[in-house]
Coordinates of C-alpha atoms in Angstrom, one line a residue:
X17 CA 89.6 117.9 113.8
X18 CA 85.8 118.6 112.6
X19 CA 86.7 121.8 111.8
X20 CA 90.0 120.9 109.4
X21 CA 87.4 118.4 108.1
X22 CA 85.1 121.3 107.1
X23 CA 88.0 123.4 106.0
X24 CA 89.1 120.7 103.5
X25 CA 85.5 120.4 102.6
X26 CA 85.0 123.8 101.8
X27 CA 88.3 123.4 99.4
X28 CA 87.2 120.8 97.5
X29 CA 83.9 122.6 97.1
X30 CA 85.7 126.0 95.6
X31 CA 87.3 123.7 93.5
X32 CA 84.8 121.8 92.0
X33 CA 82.5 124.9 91.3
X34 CA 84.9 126.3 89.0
X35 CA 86.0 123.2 87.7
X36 CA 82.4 121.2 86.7
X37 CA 81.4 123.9 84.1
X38 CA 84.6 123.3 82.6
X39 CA 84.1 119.3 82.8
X40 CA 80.9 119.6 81.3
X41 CA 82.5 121.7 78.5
X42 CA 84.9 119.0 77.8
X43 CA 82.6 116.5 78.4
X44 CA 79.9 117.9 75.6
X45 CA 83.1 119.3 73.4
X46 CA 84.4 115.5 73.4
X47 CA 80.4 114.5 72.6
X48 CA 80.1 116.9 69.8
X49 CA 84.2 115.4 68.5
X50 CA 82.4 112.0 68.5
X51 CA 79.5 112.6 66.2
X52 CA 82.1 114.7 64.2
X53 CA 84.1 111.5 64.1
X54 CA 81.5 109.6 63.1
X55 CA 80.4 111.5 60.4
X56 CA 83.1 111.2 59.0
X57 CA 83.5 107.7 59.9
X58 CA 80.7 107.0 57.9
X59 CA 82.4 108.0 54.4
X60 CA 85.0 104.8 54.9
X61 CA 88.1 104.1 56.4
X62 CA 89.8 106.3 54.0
X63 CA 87.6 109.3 54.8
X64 CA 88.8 108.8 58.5
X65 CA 92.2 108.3 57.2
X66 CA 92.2 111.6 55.6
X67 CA 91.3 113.5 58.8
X68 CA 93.5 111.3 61.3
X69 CA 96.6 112.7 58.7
X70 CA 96.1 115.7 60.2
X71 CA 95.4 115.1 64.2
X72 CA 98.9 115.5 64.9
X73 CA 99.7 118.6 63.1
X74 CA 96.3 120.2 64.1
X75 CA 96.7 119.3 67.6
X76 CA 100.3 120.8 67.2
X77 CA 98.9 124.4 66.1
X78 CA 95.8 124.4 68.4
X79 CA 98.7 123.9 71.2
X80 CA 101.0 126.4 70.2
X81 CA 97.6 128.8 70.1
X82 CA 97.3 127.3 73.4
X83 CA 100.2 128.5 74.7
X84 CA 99.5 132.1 74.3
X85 CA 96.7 131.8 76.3
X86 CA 98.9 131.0 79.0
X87 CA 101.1 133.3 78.8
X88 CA 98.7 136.1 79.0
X89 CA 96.1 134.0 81.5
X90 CA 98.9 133.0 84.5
X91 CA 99.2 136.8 84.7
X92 CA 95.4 137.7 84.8
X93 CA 95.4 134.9 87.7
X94 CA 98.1 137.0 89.5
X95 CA 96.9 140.5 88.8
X96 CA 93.4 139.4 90.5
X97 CA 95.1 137.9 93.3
X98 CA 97.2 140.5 94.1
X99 CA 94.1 143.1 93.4
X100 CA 95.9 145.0 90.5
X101 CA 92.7 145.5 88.3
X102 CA 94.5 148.2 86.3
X103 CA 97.3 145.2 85.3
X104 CA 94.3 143.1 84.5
X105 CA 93.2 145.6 81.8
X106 CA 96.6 145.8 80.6
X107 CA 97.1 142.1 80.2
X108 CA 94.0 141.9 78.3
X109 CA 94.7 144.8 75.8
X110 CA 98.5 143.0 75.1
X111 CA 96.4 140.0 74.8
X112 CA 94.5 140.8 71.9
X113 CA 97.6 142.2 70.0
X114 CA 99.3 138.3 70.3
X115 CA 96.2 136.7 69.2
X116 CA 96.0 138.8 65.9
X117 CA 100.1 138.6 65.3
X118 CA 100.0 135.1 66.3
X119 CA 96.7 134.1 64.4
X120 CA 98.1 135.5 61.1
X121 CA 101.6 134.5 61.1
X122 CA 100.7 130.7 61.6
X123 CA 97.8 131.1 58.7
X124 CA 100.8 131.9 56.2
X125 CA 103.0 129.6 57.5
X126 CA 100.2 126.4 57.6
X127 CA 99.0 127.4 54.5
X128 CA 102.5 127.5 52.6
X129 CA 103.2 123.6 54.4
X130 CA 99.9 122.1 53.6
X131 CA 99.9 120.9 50.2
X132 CA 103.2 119.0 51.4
X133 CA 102.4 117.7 55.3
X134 CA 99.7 114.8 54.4
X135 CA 102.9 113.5 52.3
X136 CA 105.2 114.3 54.8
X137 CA 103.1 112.1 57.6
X138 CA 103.0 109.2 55.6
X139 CA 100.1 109.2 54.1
X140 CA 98.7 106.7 51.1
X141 CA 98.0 108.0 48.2
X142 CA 94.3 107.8 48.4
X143 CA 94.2 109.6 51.3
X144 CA 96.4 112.9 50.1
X145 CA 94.0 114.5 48.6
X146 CA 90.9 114.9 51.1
X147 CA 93.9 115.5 53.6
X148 CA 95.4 118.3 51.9
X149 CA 91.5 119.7 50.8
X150 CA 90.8 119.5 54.7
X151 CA 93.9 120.8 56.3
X152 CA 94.1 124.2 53.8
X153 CA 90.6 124.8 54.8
X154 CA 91.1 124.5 58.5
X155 CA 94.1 126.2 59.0
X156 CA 92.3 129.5 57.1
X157 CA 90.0 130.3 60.7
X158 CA 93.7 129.9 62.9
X159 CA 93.4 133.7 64.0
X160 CA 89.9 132.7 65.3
X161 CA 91.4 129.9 66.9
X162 CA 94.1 131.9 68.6
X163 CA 91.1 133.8 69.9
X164 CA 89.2 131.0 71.2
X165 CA 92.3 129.4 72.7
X166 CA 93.6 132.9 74.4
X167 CA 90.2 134.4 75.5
X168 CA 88.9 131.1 77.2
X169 CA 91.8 130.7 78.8
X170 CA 91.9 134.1 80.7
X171 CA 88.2 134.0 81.3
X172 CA 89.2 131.2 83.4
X173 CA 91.8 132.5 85.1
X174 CA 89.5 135.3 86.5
X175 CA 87.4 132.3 87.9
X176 CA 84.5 132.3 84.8
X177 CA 84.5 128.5 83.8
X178 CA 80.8 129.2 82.8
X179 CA 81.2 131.6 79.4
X180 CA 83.3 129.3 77.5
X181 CA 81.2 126.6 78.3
X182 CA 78.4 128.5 76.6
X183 CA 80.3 129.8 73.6
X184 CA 82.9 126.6 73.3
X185 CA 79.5 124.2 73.3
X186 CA 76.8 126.4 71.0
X187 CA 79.4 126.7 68.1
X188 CA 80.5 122.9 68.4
X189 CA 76.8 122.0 67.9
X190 CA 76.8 124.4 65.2
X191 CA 79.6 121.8 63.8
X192 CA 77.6 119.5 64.1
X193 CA 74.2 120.9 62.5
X194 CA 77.0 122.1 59.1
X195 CA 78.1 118.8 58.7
X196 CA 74.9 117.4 58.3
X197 CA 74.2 119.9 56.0
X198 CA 78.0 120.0 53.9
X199 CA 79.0 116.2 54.1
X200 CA 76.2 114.5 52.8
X201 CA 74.1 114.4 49.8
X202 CA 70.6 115.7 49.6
X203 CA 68.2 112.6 50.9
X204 CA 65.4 111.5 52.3
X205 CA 65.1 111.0 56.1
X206 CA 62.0 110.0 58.2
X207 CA 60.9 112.2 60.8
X208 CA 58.1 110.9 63.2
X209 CA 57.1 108.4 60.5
X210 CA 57.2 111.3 57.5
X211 CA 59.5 111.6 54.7
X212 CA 61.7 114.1 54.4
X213 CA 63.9 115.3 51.8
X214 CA 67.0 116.8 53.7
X215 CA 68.9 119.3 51.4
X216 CA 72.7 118.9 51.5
X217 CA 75.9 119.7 49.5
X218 CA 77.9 116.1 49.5
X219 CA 81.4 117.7 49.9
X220 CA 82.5 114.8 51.9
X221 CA 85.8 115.7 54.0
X222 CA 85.7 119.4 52.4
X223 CA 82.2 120.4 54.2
X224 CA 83.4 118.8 57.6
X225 CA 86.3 121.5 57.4
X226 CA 84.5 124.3 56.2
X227 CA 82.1 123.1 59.1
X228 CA 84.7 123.3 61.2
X229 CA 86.3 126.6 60.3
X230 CA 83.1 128.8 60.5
X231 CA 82.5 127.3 63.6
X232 CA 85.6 128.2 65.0
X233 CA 85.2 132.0 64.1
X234 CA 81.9 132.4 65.5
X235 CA 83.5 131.4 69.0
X236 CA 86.5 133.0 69.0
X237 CA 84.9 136.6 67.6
X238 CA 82.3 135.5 70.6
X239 CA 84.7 135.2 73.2
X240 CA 86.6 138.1 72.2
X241 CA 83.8 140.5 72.5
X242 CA 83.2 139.3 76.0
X243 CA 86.3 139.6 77.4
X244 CA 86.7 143.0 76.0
X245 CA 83.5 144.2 77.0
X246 CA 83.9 142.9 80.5
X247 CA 83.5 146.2 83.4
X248 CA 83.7 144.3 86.6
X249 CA 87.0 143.3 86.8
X250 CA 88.3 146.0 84.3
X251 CA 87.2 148.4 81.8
X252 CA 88.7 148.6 78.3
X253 CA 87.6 151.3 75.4
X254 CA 88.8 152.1 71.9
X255 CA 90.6 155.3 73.8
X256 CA 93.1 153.0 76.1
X257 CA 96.7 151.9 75.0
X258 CA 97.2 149.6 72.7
X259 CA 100.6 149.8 72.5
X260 CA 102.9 146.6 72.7
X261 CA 104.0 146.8 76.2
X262 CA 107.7 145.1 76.3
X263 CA 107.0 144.1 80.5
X264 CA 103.8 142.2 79.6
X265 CA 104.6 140.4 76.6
X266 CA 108.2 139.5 78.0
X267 CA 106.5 137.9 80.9
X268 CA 104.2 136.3 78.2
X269 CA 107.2 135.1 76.9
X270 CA 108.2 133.7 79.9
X271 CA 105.2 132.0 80.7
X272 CA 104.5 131.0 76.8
X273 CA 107.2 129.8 75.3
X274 CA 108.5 127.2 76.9
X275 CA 104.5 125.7 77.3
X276 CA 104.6 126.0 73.2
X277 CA 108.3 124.1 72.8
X278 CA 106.8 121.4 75.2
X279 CA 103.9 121.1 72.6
X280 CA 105.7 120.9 69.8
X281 CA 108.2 118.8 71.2
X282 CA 105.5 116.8 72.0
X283 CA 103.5 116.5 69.0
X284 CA 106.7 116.2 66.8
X285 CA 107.2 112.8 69.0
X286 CA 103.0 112.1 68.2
X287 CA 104.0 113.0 64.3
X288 CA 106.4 109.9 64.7
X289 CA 103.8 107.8 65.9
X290 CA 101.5 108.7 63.1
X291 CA 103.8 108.1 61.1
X292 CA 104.9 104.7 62.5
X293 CA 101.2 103.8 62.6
X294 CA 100.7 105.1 58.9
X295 CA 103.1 102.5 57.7
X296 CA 101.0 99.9 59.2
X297 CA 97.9 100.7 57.0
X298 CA 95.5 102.5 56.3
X299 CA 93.2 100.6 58.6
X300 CA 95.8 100.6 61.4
X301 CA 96.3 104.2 60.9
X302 CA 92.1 104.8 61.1
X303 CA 91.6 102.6 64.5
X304 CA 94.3 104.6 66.0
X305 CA 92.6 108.2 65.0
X306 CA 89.3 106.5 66.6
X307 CA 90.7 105.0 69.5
X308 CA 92.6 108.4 70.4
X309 CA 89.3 110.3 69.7
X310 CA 87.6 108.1 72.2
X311 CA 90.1 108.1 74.4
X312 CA 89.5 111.8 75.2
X313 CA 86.3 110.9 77.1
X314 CA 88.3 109.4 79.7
X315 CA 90.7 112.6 80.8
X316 CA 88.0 115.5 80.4
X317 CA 87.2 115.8 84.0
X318 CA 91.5 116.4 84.7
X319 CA 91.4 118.7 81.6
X320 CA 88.2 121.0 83.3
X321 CA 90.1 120.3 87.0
X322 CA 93.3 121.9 85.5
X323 CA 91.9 124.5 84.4
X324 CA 90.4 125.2 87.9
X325 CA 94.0 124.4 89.4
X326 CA 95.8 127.0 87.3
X327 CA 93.0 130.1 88.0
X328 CA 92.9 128.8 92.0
X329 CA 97.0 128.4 92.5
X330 CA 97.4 131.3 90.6
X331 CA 95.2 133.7 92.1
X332 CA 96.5 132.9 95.1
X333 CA 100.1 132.8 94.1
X334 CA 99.1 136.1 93.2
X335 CA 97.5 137.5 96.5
X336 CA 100.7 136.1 97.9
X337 CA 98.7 133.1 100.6
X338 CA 101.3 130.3 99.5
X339 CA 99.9 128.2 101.7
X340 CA 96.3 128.1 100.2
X341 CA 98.2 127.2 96.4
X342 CA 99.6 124.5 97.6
X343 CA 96.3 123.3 99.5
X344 CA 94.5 123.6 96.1
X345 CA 97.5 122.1 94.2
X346 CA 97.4 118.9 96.0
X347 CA 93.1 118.7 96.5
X348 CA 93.0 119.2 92.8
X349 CA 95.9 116.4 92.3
X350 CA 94.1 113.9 93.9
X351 CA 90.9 115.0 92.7
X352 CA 92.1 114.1 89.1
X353 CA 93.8 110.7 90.1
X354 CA 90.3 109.7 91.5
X355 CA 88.2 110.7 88.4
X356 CA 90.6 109.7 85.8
X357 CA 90.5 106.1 87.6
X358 CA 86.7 106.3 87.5
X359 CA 87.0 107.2 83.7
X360 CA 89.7 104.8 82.9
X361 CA 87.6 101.7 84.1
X362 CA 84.3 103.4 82.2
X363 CA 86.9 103.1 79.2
X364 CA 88.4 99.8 80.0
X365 CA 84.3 98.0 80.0
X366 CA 83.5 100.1 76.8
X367 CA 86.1 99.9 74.7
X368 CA 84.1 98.2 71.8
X369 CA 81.1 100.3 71.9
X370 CA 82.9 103.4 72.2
X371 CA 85.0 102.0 69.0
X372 CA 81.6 101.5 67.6
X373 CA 80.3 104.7 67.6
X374 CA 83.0 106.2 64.9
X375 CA 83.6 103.5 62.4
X376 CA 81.5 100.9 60.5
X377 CA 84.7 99.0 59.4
X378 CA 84.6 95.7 61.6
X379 CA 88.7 95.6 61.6
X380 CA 88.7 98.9 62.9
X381 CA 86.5 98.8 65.5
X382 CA 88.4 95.6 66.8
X383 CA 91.9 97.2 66.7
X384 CA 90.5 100.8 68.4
X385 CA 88.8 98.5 71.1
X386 CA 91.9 96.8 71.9
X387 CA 93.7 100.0 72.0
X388 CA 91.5 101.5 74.6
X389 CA 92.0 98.4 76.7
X390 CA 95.8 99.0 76.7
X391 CA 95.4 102.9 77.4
X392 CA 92.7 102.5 80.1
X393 CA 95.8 101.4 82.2
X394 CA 97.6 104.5 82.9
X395 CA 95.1 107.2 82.9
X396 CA 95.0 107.5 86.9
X397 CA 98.8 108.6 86.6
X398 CA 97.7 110.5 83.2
X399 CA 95.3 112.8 84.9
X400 CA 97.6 113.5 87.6
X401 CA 100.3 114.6 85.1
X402 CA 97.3 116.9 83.3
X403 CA 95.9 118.5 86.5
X404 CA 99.7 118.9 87.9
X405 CA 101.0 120.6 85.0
X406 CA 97.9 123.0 85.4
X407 CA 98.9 123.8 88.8
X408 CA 102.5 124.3 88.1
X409 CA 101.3 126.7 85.4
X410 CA 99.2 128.9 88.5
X411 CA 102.9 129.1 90.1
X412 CA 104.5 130.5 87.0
X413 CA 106.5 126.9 86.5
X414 CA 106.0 126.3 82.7
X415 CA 109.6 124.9 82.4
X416 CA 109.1 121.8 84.2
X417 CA 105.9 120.4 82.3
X418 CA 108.6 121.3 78.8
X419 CA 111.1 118.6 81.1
X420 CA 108.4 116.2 81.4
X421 CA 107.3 116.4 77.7
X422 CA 110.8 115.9 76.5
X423 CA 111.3 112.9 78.7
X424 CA 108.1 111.3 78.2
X425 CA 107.9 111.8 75.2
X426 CA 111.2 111.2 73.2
X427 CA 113.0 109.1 76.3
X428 CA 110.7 107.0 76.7
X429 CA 107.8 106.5 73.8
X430 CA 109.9 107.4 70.9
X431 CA 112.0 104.9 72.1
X432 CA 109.8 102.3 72.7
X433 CA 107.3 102.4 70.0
X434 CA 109.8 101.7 67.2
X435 CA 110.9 99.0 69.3
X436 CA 108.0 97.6 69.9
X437 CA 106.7 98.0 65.9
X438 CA 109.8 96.9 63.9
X439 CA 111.8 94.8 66.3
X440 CA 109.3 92.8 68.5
X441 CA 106.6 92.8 66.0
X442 CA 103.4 93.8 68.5
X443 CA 101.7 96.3 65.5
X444 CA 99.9 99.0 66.4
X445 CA 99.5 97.6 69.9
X446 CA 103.5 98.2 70.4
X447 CA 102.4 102.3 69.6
X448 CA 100.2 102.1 72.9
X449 CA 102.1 100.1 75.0
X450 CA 104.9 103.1 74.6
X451 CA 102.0 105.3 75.2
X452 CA 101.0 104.1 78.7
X453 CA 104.6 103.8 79.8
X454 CA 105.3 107.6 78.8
X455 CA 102.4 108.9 80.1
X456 CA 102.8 107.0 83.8
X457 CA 106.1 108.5 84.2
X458 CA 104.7 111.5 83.4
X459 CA 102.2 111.6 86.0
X460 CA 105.0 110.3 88.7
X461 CA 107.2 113.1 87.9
X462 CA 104.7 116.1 88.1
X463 CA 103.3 114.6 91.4
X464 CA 107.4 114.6 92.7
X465 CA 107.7 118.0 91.1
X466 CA 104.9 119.9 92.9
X467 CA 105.5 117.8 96.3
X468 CA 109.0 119.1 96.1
X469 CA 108.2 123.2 95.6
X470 CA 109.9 125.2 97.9
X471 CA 106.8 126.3 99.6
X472 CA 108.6 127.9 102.6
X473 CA 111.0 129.9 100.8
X474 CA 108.0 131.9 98.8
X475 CA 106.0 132.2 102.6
X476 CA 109.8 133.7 103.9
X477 CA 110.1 136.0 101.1
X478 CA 106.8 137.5 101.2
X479 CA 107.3 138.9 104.5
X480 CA 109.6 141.2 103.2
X481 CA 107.9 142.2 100.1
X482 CA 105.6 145.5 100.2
X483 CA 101.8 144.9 99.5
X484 CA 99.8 146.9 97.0
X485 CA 98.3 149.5 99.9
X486 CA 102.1 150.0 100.9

């Protein structure tokens, strides 16, 4: 018994070394969002509106960019596993030809759709302009973006949580020393009881995305360089292949594409809300963007756990010990259940001052408390659907997550909210309620899903199946 005790111990300790650097990096990455927030906060509600426009469709591309990272990353937790270093190198070579193809074809298309989308979403007509200013300037660093998104992710799948902690946290700081610098107006501060006259631009929303965009490329040329200059593992050179390989990328594929329809399935249900929420206000539409902004302190730790669950399960999904991806599938499940509970009831007691921290509009800060109040409630089921999906991913199961996003999403928010708004009359409140009911059933049916994988059958199989050596 002592020593199951110790075995489960030693688990849960494998798992939490490679998950706390990548806590801490969402932790500091969801610090450095909230002074970014703020910031712009500052300007008015109108300034806030401007860059809430454009949550949904940003967090649209970043996941779509996200899903080629894990279409190349599953398969860098496999090759390790199994011990196929030469596939490893491989992987990472096709992996830099999707982030460039991928990078540039969703510049063109963004940049062709963004004088239009701020229009599109709803937005009032004071607020189009900043939107469509900020959303052409973001979208011009996506390649680097698709770098960031693709690099961390395989780093992490070969077990180093620890580099894009570095890289992902110096060039959000960076962020946040260019805004300082590009949103205000040159004026005078006191430092240590002097007066000092701090230079700046006063371009408003414009300098927080061009803030934003350099930012991005430092880290994803950063990360890039890394991975490619990596010789443990691997060793690339200018002399290797670079050749599209058709076994790689159709695994990619595989892996990718139903992750990036689950995305924008997704976010085409949160473009609804926005939209929903937009024609409640502009003030309505700024308390949501801070109240979703603050929410995101409450599921970092089941965001930096799934990353741990997808390099663990896969890596040993990989090495073929079915046995030990389940154990780490269900340690990390609970693990995120636990913490999320512990964040949700952090976010529940500090809904206001969290609210406070972004806006100096009292309305707003009263509707985003309330909000967070409402949301607090399911985030124990919510980080189990995040850290669940994450292990599914290690097992090469990307379609299920897609079935939970459709069903959440349109089945069950999509339904409700417009309800809720139009019919019953609850405001923005109706928005969240929908919200917490989606993302419970969420949780509930990636818990079922993973519980129910045919364990046994993979264990039978790989009996039969040669090893590497063989």
């Amino acid at each position: 018994m002592k020593n199951a005790a110790k075995t489960q111990h030693s688990y849960l300790f494998i798992l939490m070394m490679l998950a706390w650097p990548a806590i801490l990096e969402q932790f500091l990455l969801t610090l450095v969002r909230y002074v970014d927030t703020a910031m712009v906060g500052s300007l008015g509600a109108a300034a806030t509106a401007a860059v809430a426009i454009n949550s949904s469709p940003t967090w649209l591309i970043s996941s779509i960019l996200g899903a080629v990272g894990v279409g190349y990353s599953v398969q860098i937790a496999h090759s390790i596993g199994a011990k196929d270093y030469e596939m490893t190198g491989q992987v990472v070579r096709q992996s830099l030809l999707a982030v460039i193809f991928t990078g540039l074809v969703m510049t063109a298309i963004c940049l062709l759709i963004s004088p239009f989308l701020p229009g599109w979403m709803g937005a009032e007509a004071e607020v189009i302009p900043d939107a469509q200013r900020y959303l052409q300037i973001y979208v011009l660093s996506l390649p680097f973006q698709a770098s960031s998104a693709t690099f961390s992710a395989i780093l992490r799948c070969m077990g180093d949580t620890k580099t894009p902690l570095i890289f992902n946290t110096a060039t959000n700081v960076l962020n946040i020393i260019l805004n300082y610098f590009l949103i205000f107006e040159t004026r005078e501060v006191s430092l240590f009881g002097l007066s000092v006259t701090m230079p700046g631009t006063g371009w408003g929303i414009t300098g927080a995305a061009i803030a934003t965009a350099i930012a991005t490329t430092i880290v994803g040329i950063g990360l890039a360089l890394v991975t490619l200059g990596r010789r443990n593992l691997y060793c690339i050179t200018i002399k290797d292949s670079f050749r599209p390989d058709r076994t790689i990328i159709h695994r990619a594929l595989e892996l990718g594409v139903p992750v990036a329809i689950e995305r924008t399935i997704v976010t085409s249900g949160q473009l609804l809300m926005t939209r929903i929420i937009a024609s409640l206000g502009t003030v309505a539409l700024a308390a949501g963007h801070v109240a979703i902004t603050a929410e995101g302190l409450s599921y970092m730790p089941a965001d930096g756990i799934s990353y741990a669950a997808t390099a663990l399960v896969g890596q040993k999904y990989g090495a073929r010990e079915f046995k030990e991806a389940r154990r780490y599938g269900i340690l990390s499940g609970w693990s995120g259940f636990f913490l999320s509970a512990f964040m949700g009831l952090l976010l529940f007691l500090f809904a206001a001052p969290l609210a406070q921290i972004f806006s100096s509009d009292p309305e707003v800060i009263r509707l985003a408390a309330s909000m967070l109040r409402i949301v607090a409630i399911c985030q124990p089921l919510f980080g189990v659907s995040i850290v669940v999906s994450g292990a599914l991913r290690g097992l090469g199961d990307t379609r299920f997550p897609l079935f939970v996003g459709v069903t959440g999403m349109w089945l069950v928010r999509a339904t409700l909210a417009p309800l809720f708004v139009y019919v019953l009359k609850t405001g923005l409140a109706g928005v969240w309620i929908a919200m917490v009911c989606d993302l419970c059933i969420r949780g509930l049916l990636c818990a079922l899903r993973f519980k129910r994988f045919d364990f046994q059958r993979l264990e039978n199989e790989a009996q039969y199946l040669p090893t590497k050596d063989n």
